XYZ file of C-alpha atoms in Angstrom:
466
model
C -63.279 26.975 37.507
C -61.612 27.836 34.420
C -59.724 30.545 33.054
C -60.623 31.246 29.406
C -57.242 32.659 27.978
C -57.072 35.147 24.780
C -57.345 34.712 20.909
C -53.871 34.110 19.469
C -55.470 37.083 17.210
C -56.113 39.083 20.667
C -53.015 38.014 22.155
C -51.296 38.651 18.634
C -52.288 42.852 18.143
C -52.627 43.476 22.008
C -47.706 42.537 21.791
C -48.267 44.533 18.731
C -50.244 47.766 19.987
C -47.377 47.214 23.540
C -45.284 47.701 21.290
C -46.501 50.445 19.431
C -47.351 52.751 22.598
C -43.902 51.677 24.204
C -42.172 53.276 21.031
C -45.286 56.892 20.730
C -43.606 57.514 25.224
C -40.268 56.348 24.648
C -39.570 53.044 27.473
C -38.121 50.342 26.242
C -40.133 47.598 24.122
C -40.523 44.377 25.920
C -38.932 40.934 23.096
C -40.802 38.954 22.793
C -39.963 35.299 25.014
C -39.105 32.716 21.883
C -40.089 28.729 23.231
C -36.413 27.578 22.431
C -33.465 30.695 23.133
C -31.060 29.371 20.730
C -27.453 28.364 22.191
C -24.524 30.734 21.593
C -21.573 29.444 19.627
C -17.877 29.585 20.136
C -15.759 30.859 16.614
C -12.213 28.748 17.739
C -9.181 29.351 15.019
C -6.009 26.600 15.628
C -2.751 27.894 14.365
C -0.252 25.557 13.148
C 3.241 24.041 13.602
C 5.419 23.434 10.937
C 7.267 20.901 13.955
C 7.853 17.086 12.449
C 6.365 13.971 14.172
C 5.471 10.754 13.349
C 2.088 10.130 12.223
C 0.840 6.182 10.817
C 1.150 4.896 7.203
C 3.011 7.910 5.902
C 6.714 9.212 6.324
C 10.151 8.152 6.091
C 10.540 4.698 6.206
C 13.995 2.090 8.057
C 14.034 -0.499 5.221
C 15.121 -4.267 6.344
C 15.894 -6.743 3.757
C 16.583 -9.775 6.516
C 12.432 -9.519 7.601
C 12.830 -13.877 7.031
C 16.077 -14.191 9.193
C 15.533 -12.031 11.938
C 13.313 -11.448 14.274
C 12.509 -7.470 14.877
C 12.830 -5.656 17.927
C 10.189 -4.083 19.517
C 11.821 -1.929 21.220
C 14.523 -1.193 18.263
C 11.053 -0.663 16.188
C 8.888 1.300 19.209
C 12.390 4.044 19.073
C 11.794 4.581 15.551
C 8.702 6.673 16.308
C 9.618 8.101 19.963
C 13.206 8.861 18.717
C 13.646 9.123 14.629
C 9.098 9.911 14.233
C 9.547 7.292 11.847
C 5.971 5.015 11.989
C 6.643 2.856 8.947
C 9.005 -0.176 8.360
C 9.934 -2.026 4.995
C 10.115 -6.071 5.653
C 11.165 -7.746 2.858
C 10.997 -11.714 3.515
C 12.571 -13.955 1.451
C 11.572 -17.113 0.651
C 15.242 -18.685 -1.262
C 15.156 -22.300 0.656
C 10.772 -21.989 -0.372
C 11.474 -22.275 -4.344
C 10.672 -26.175 -4.287
C 8.611 -27.072 -0.716
C 6.572 -25.003 0.869
C 7.092 -22.776 3.440
C 8.334 -23.854 6.945
C 5.533 -23.732 9.597
C 9.171 -21.946 11.011
C 9.278 -19.027 8.897
C 4.889 -19.099 9.009
C 5.977 -18.648 12.413
C 8.495 -15.996 12.397
C 6.372 -13.605 9.497
C 3.475 -13.956 12.430
C 6.241 -12.487 14.974
C 6.697 -9.753 13.476
C 3.447 -8.241 13.113
C 3.255 -9.084 16.749
C 7.019 -7.337 17.388
C 5.640 -4.612 15.000
C 2.084 -3.660 16.406
C 3.284 -3.636 19.502
C 5.647 -1.486 18.849
C 3.058 1.067 17.331
C 3.869 0.785 14.068
C 3.186 -0.934 10.378
C 4.951 -2.932 7.579
C 5.640 -2.326 4.045
C 5.163 -5.815 3.282
C 7.005 -7.521 0.366
C 8.062 -11.689 -0.619
C 10.909 -12.979 -3.064
C 12.740 -15.690 -3.550
C 16.215 -14.316 -4.694
C 18.316 -11.195 -4.246
C 20.825 -11.548 -7.217
C 20.084 -11.084 -10.660
C 20.029 -14.369 -12.259
C 15.974 -14.402 -11.713
C 16.293 -18.014 -9.711
C 12.750 -17.048 -8.530
C 10.323 -19.868 -8.083
C 7.156 -20.792 -11.161
C 3.905 -19.408 -10.848
C 1.887 -22.472 -9.091
C 4.840 -22.525 -6.518
C 3.542 -18.672 -5.702
C -0.245 -19.121 -5.933
C 0.915 -22.326 -3.230
C 2.997 -19.902 -1.286
C 0.056 -17.688 -0.652
C -2.534 -19.385 0.096
C -0.418 -20.724 3.649
C 0.125 -16.944 4.326
C -3.329 -16.017 3.388
C -4.632 -16.681 6.948
C -1.051 -14.548 8.044
C -1.513 -11.524 6.803
C -5.386 -11.544 6.920
C -4.541 -11.729 10.936
C -1.943 -9.181 10.486
C -3.814 -6.836 8.413
C -3.774 -4.523 11.652
C -0.443 -4.066 11.293
C 0.081 -3.861 7.094
C 0.537 -0.214 5.855
C 0.448 -1.870 2.095
C 1.618 -4.979 0.621
C 4.647 -4.937 -2.081
C 3.447 -7.500 -5.311
C 7.083 -8.934 -5.607
C 7.615 -13.009 -5.825
C 8.357 -12.528 -8.961
C 12.212 -11.271 -9.984
C 15.067 -9.919 -7.793
C 14.167 -8.385 -4.843
C 10.656 -9.082 -5.919
C 10.798 -6.110 -8.682
C 9.480 -8.585 -12.202
C 12.813 -7.814 -13.673
C 15.444 -10.291 -14.127
C 13.033 -13.620 -13.697
C 14.167 -17.289 -14.294
C 10.140 -17.959 -14.925
C 7.891 -15.047 -15.582
C 9.390 -13.266 -18.927
C 13.116 -12.293 -18.129
C 14.672 -8.520 -18.939
C 11.598 -7.161 -19.749
C 10.744 -9.304 -22.850
C 7.044 -10.616 -21.697
C 4.886 -12.349 -24.063
C 1.295 -13.092 -23.299
C 1.480 -16.539 -21.014
C 4.294 -14.253 -18.819
C 1.897 -11.168 -18.565
C -0.781 -13.656 -17.993
C 1.576 -15.767 -15.103
C 2.127 -12.515 -13.702
C -1.050 -11.087 -13.459
C -2.735 -14.731 -11.582
C 0.227 -14.014 -8.445
C -0.867 -10.385 -8.651
C -4.461 -11.226 -8.320
C -3.997 -14.071 -5.779
C -2.224 -11.745 -3.559
C -4.865 -9.118 -3.526
C -7.458 -12.486 -3.148
C -5.229 -13.243 -0.111
C -5.243 -9.548 1.321
C -8.465 -7.833 3.585
C -9.896 -5.758 1.293
C -9.048 -2.864 2.968
C -4.688 -3.360 1.663
C -3.831 -2.306 -0.577
C -0.601 -3.877 -3.156
C 1.814 -1.775 -5.709
C 3.150 -2.384 -8.655
C 6.803 -2.102 -9.768
C 6.772 0.241 -12.582
C 2.959 1.782 -14.290
C 3.343 -0.396 -17.883
C 2.454 -3.575 -15.286
C -0.871 -2.243 -13.976
C -1.395 -0.614 -17.188
C -1.038 -3.787 -19.584
C -3.172 -6.112 -16.672
C -5.313 -3.522 -15.616
C -6.365 -1.186 -18.866
C -4.321 1.948 -19.435
C -7.263 4.255 -17.915
C -6.331 6.389 -14.845
C -8.401 4.677 -11.735
C -11.795 6.306 -11.913
C -12.281 9.137 -8.761
C -15.720 7.695 -8.289
C -14.314 3.643 -8.670
C -11.744 5.114 -5.907
C -11.754 2.580 -2.449
C -14.663 0.212 -3.984
C -12.481 -3.103 -3.420
C -12.284 -4.077 -6.903
C -9.421 -4.306 -8.307
C -8.097 -1.577 -9.600
C -8.509 0.481 -7.274
C -6.462 -1.856 -4.705
C -3.416 -2.420 -6.605
C -1.805 1.414 -7.002
C 2.378 1.720 -7.880
C 5.831 1.871 -6.196
C 8.934 3.564 -7.593
C 13.156 1.853 -6.588
C 14.615 4.192 -8.476
C 13.237 7.375 -7.857
C 15.178 10.119 -9.892
C 18.027 7.679 -10.962
C 17.710 8.148 -15.158
C 15.420 10.569 -17.345
C 13.413 6.892 -17.320
C 14.075 6.588 -13.629
C 16.099 3.260 -14.804
C 13.373 1.516 -16.779
C 10.723 2.453 -14.432
C 8.720 4.308 -17.417
C 8.345 3.204 -20.510
C 6.605 6.596 -22.387
C 6.498 9.818 -19.258
C 4.189 11.743 -22.358
C 1.639 8.887 -21.050
C 2.967 7.849 -17.807
C 3.325 10.772 -15.631
C -0.486 11.743 -16.011
C -1.252 8.801 -15.930
C 0.491 7.716 -12.628
C -0.781 11.023 -11.867
C -3.968 10.573 -11.640
C -3.975 7.350 -10.479
C -1.435 8.112 -7.360
C -5.030 10.726 -6.356
C -6.257 7.536 -4.537
C -3.809 4.842 -4.748
C -0.433 4.504 -2.704
C 2.756 5.106 -4.072
C 5.579 4.899 -2.147
C 9.499 3.614 -2.866
C 12.989 4.732 -2.359
C 16.091 6.190 -3.998
C 18.827 4.164 -6.119
C 21.557 6.935 -6.984
C 22.661 10.568 -7.959
C 21.083 11.571 -11.026
C 21.304 16.097 -11.232
C 19.704 17.907 -11.823
C 17.753 16.070 -11.636
C 17.710 14.537 -8.230
C 17.422 17.516 -6.726
C 15.636 19.523 -4.026
C 13.426 21.294 -7.123
C 12.099 17.871 -9.402
C 12.568 15.763 -6.215
C 9.691 18.257 -4.173
C 8.045 18.184 -7.648
C 7.111 15.297 -8.690
C 7.008 13.871 -4.989
C 4.015 16.004 -5.510
C 2.268 14.876 -8.665
C 2.890 11.417 -7.979
C 1.691 11.790 -4.455
C 3.609 9.882 -2.097
C 3.095 8.725 1.375
C 7.079 7.171 1.924
C 10.742 6.490 1.341
C 13.171 5.051 2.027
C 15.625 6.417 4.529
C 18.239 4.155 4.207
C 18.544 4.226 0.566
C 19.655 5.620 -1.014
C 22.343 8.125 1.320
C 24.090 10.393 -1.185
C 20.508 11.883 -2.471
C 19.165 12.056 0.574
C 22.327 13.982 1.947
C 22.311 16.097 -1.064
C 17.997 16.905 -0.032
C 20.093 17.904 2.923
C 22.691 19.876 2.086
C 19.549 21.414 -0.820
C 17.694 22.398 2.114
C 14.881 20.522 0.916
C 14.397 17.096 3.211
C 12.658 18.870 6.019
C 9.634 19.580 3.842
C 10.025 16.045 2.257
C 9.936 14.922 6.061
C 7.285 16.515 6.594
C 4.440 16.028 3.511
C 6.050 12.292 2.283
C 1.760 10.972 3.166
C -1.051 13.952 4.461
C -0.779 16.631 6.879
C -3.610 17.820 8.137
C -4.348 21.091 10.056
C -7.526 22.444 11.759
C -7.542 25.176 11.029
C -11.021 27.051 12.390
C -14.051 25.470 13.849
C -17.308 26.617 15.549
C -19.338 25.162 18.934
C -22.160 25.370 20.527
C -21.660 26.593 24.004
C -24.432 24.261 25.424
C -26.267 21.680 24.323
C -29.799 19.363 25.694
C -29.196 15.140 26.114
C -30.696 13.474 23.732
C -30.607 16.496 21.352
C -28.283 17.612 18.468
C -24.440 18.872 18.470
C -24.389 21.172 15.248
C -20.871 20.558 14.389
C -18.741 22.349 11.244
C -14.374 22.313 11.386
C -12.178 22.599 8.333
C -9.322 21.256 7.981
C -6.558 21.596 5.072
C -4.421 18.758 3.714
C -0.699 20.400 3.412
C 0.686 16.763 2.122
C 1.800 15.265 -1.092
C -1.258 12.432 -0.393
C -4.457 11.382 1.302
C -5.165 8.203 3.598
C -5.199 5.453 1.403
C -5.950 2.727 4.243
C -9.624 3.084 5.585
C -9.573 6.004 8.407
C -12.059 6.894 11.157
C -13.706 10.287 11.925
C -15.082 10.175 15.532
C -16.255 13.888 18.000
C -15.102 12.962 21.566
C -17.159 14.732 24.502
C -15.188 14.246 27.415
C -16.619 14.680 30.707
C -13.607 17.096 32.579
C -14.625 16.066 36.750
C -14.855 12.556 36.217
C -12.898 12.346 32.700
C -16.218 9.579 31.140
C -15.092 9.194 27.311
C -18.518 9.842 25.037
C -17.826 8.902 21.558
C -19.667 10.022 18.663
C -18.840 8.985 14.957
C -18.802 11.704 12.342
C -19.482 10.636 8.916
C -16.679 11.180 6.335
C -13.369 9.557 4.642
C -10.432 11.526 5.297
C -8.741 9.292 2.538
C -11.507 11.971 0.855
C -9.227 15.175 1.976
C -7.365 15.935 -1.013
C -3.550 17.572 -0.924
C -3.389 21.296 -1.563
C -7.162 21.231 -1.093
C -9.208 22.835 2.313
C -11.923 20.082 3.334
C -15.765 21.685 5.464
C -16.563 19.291 7.917
C -20.382 20.484 9.043
C -21.646 17.773 11.260
C -25.007 17.675 13.384
C -24.616 14.451 15.410
C -26.817 13.714 18.287
C -26.005 13.449 21.719
C -27.390 10.758 23.662
C -30.195 10.466 25.642
C -28.665 9.426 28.677
C -25.373 11.399 28.396
C -24.708 12.796 32.244
C -25.060 16.659 32.575
C -22.250 18.133 33.261
C -19.536 20.319 31.236
C -17.173 18.634 28.389
C -14.382 18.757 26.854
C -14.686 18.793 22.603
C -12.084 16.617 20.926
C -11.648 15.368 17.133
C -10.310 11.501 16.717
C -9.228 10.389 13.679
C -8.139 6.335 14.896
C -7.314 3.377 12.965
C -10.367 0.837 12.082
C -8.850 -1.616 12.922
C -6.675 -0.405 16.459
C -9.422 2.076 17.426
C -7.276 2.487 21.081
C -3.948 2.854 20.200
C -3.245 5.878 20.373
C -0.118 5.428 18.163
C -2.446 5.024 14.832
C -4.364 7.837 15.414
C -3.644 10.712 13.099
C -2.180 13.864 15.192
C -2.901 16.865 13.558
C 0.037 19.571 12.645
C -1.800 22.251 15.191
C -0.205 23.251 18.350
C -0.880 22.336 21.609
C -3.880 20.092 20.763
C -2.500 16.790 19.802
C -2.295 14.219 22.525
C -0.190 11.822 23.181
C -1.302 9.820 25.522
C -5.123 9.194 24.358
C -4.489 10.158 20.408
C -7.083 13.017 20.341
C -6.869 16.527 18.416
C -8.120 19.238 21.689
C -10.592 20.954 19.357
C -9.714 23.543 22.631
C -13.604 24.091 23.708
C -15.721 22.956 26.642
C -19.321 22.198 25.766
C -22.325 22.504 28.977
C -24.405 19.710 27.947
C -27.776 19.972 29.763
């Protein structure tokens, strides 16, 4: 026969009576047994490192202005990254012989080879096209430029995984838009000239995937072509032209207005500071201009305008001044993003098909944040089999602003078929287009966490899955 169970109310009364009786006689009460025992959690602190190291899409870059004439050596590019900590290379691709004709298939093939060499070496390219390196400004007409962009579009799309950013180029000497025979020379622009320039920029944007940005040489170019209001934060990364048009300054600090980079610093400084919080910013110096090129102003403006990259080859006297002034190591470390884990809290045990609460904080000590899309995932690696399981985490590292600490509080669900066992927990910030290439994952600035072979950052915690 079935045994009748006591009524729940009676059970509660008996439990209370038992507890009171135990207290009265001095015996230890029997603890209540919950349906689920909460898993214990471990708190981990992460010491930072002051080391300088390569990270994708940021830092000092090597300049190559013969990208159209000599094929890159993948071995040389790889040494930039492994021996010098440089992950960016400038590719200025001249098209002077095609001012009046289509780009030859041979040169299109060369561009494809340059992308392939960069991909093999684990670096990315800053790309610019131009027709002349002379102040005579012998460039091409608007229609010719647009036709060339039609030819270039499939190659730029196929190579976009190793394109960091494209500078608008095409117009004028060095592709910088000032000395030009076809688009308004020496800064004297008609309404038609501005319209023609905008047509080239619009076409350049359309030739690239929406995830890639284009940089303009001066703030005035964007302000006159696309509106004088800085990009609102809520429109960042939405794929529109204004959210894809960044800035480059190729005479950084060289004069009071950086050799014509600025028309009105009182207006353009706050504009550029706001814009570059979510847009690509970089460039080079072009001459000593003390005290403006000395360390204090240099560091102030690199941080104010969120610089991600800077030419290590030019101008050498300015760079030597930073070296002797003691700020070159800080510049090298902090160009772009520099993420460092602060602390984390993780459970010791979790169940298959159950939740895995993860809490960690990350500080950005860099001048900027990433401006290209970036993945974020928790990696579980079985300590016995080395099998890897990836759990995507919601969040956008592009919004981990410089000078701030971001809290990542997520509760991913473990796969129901995850084998029981012991798992090392790791954090991965992969390149969405190159997710299996560790050279393109972000290294965090912590001691004892980076795995160069995998591109993972060890969270220094082991989880038991039951």
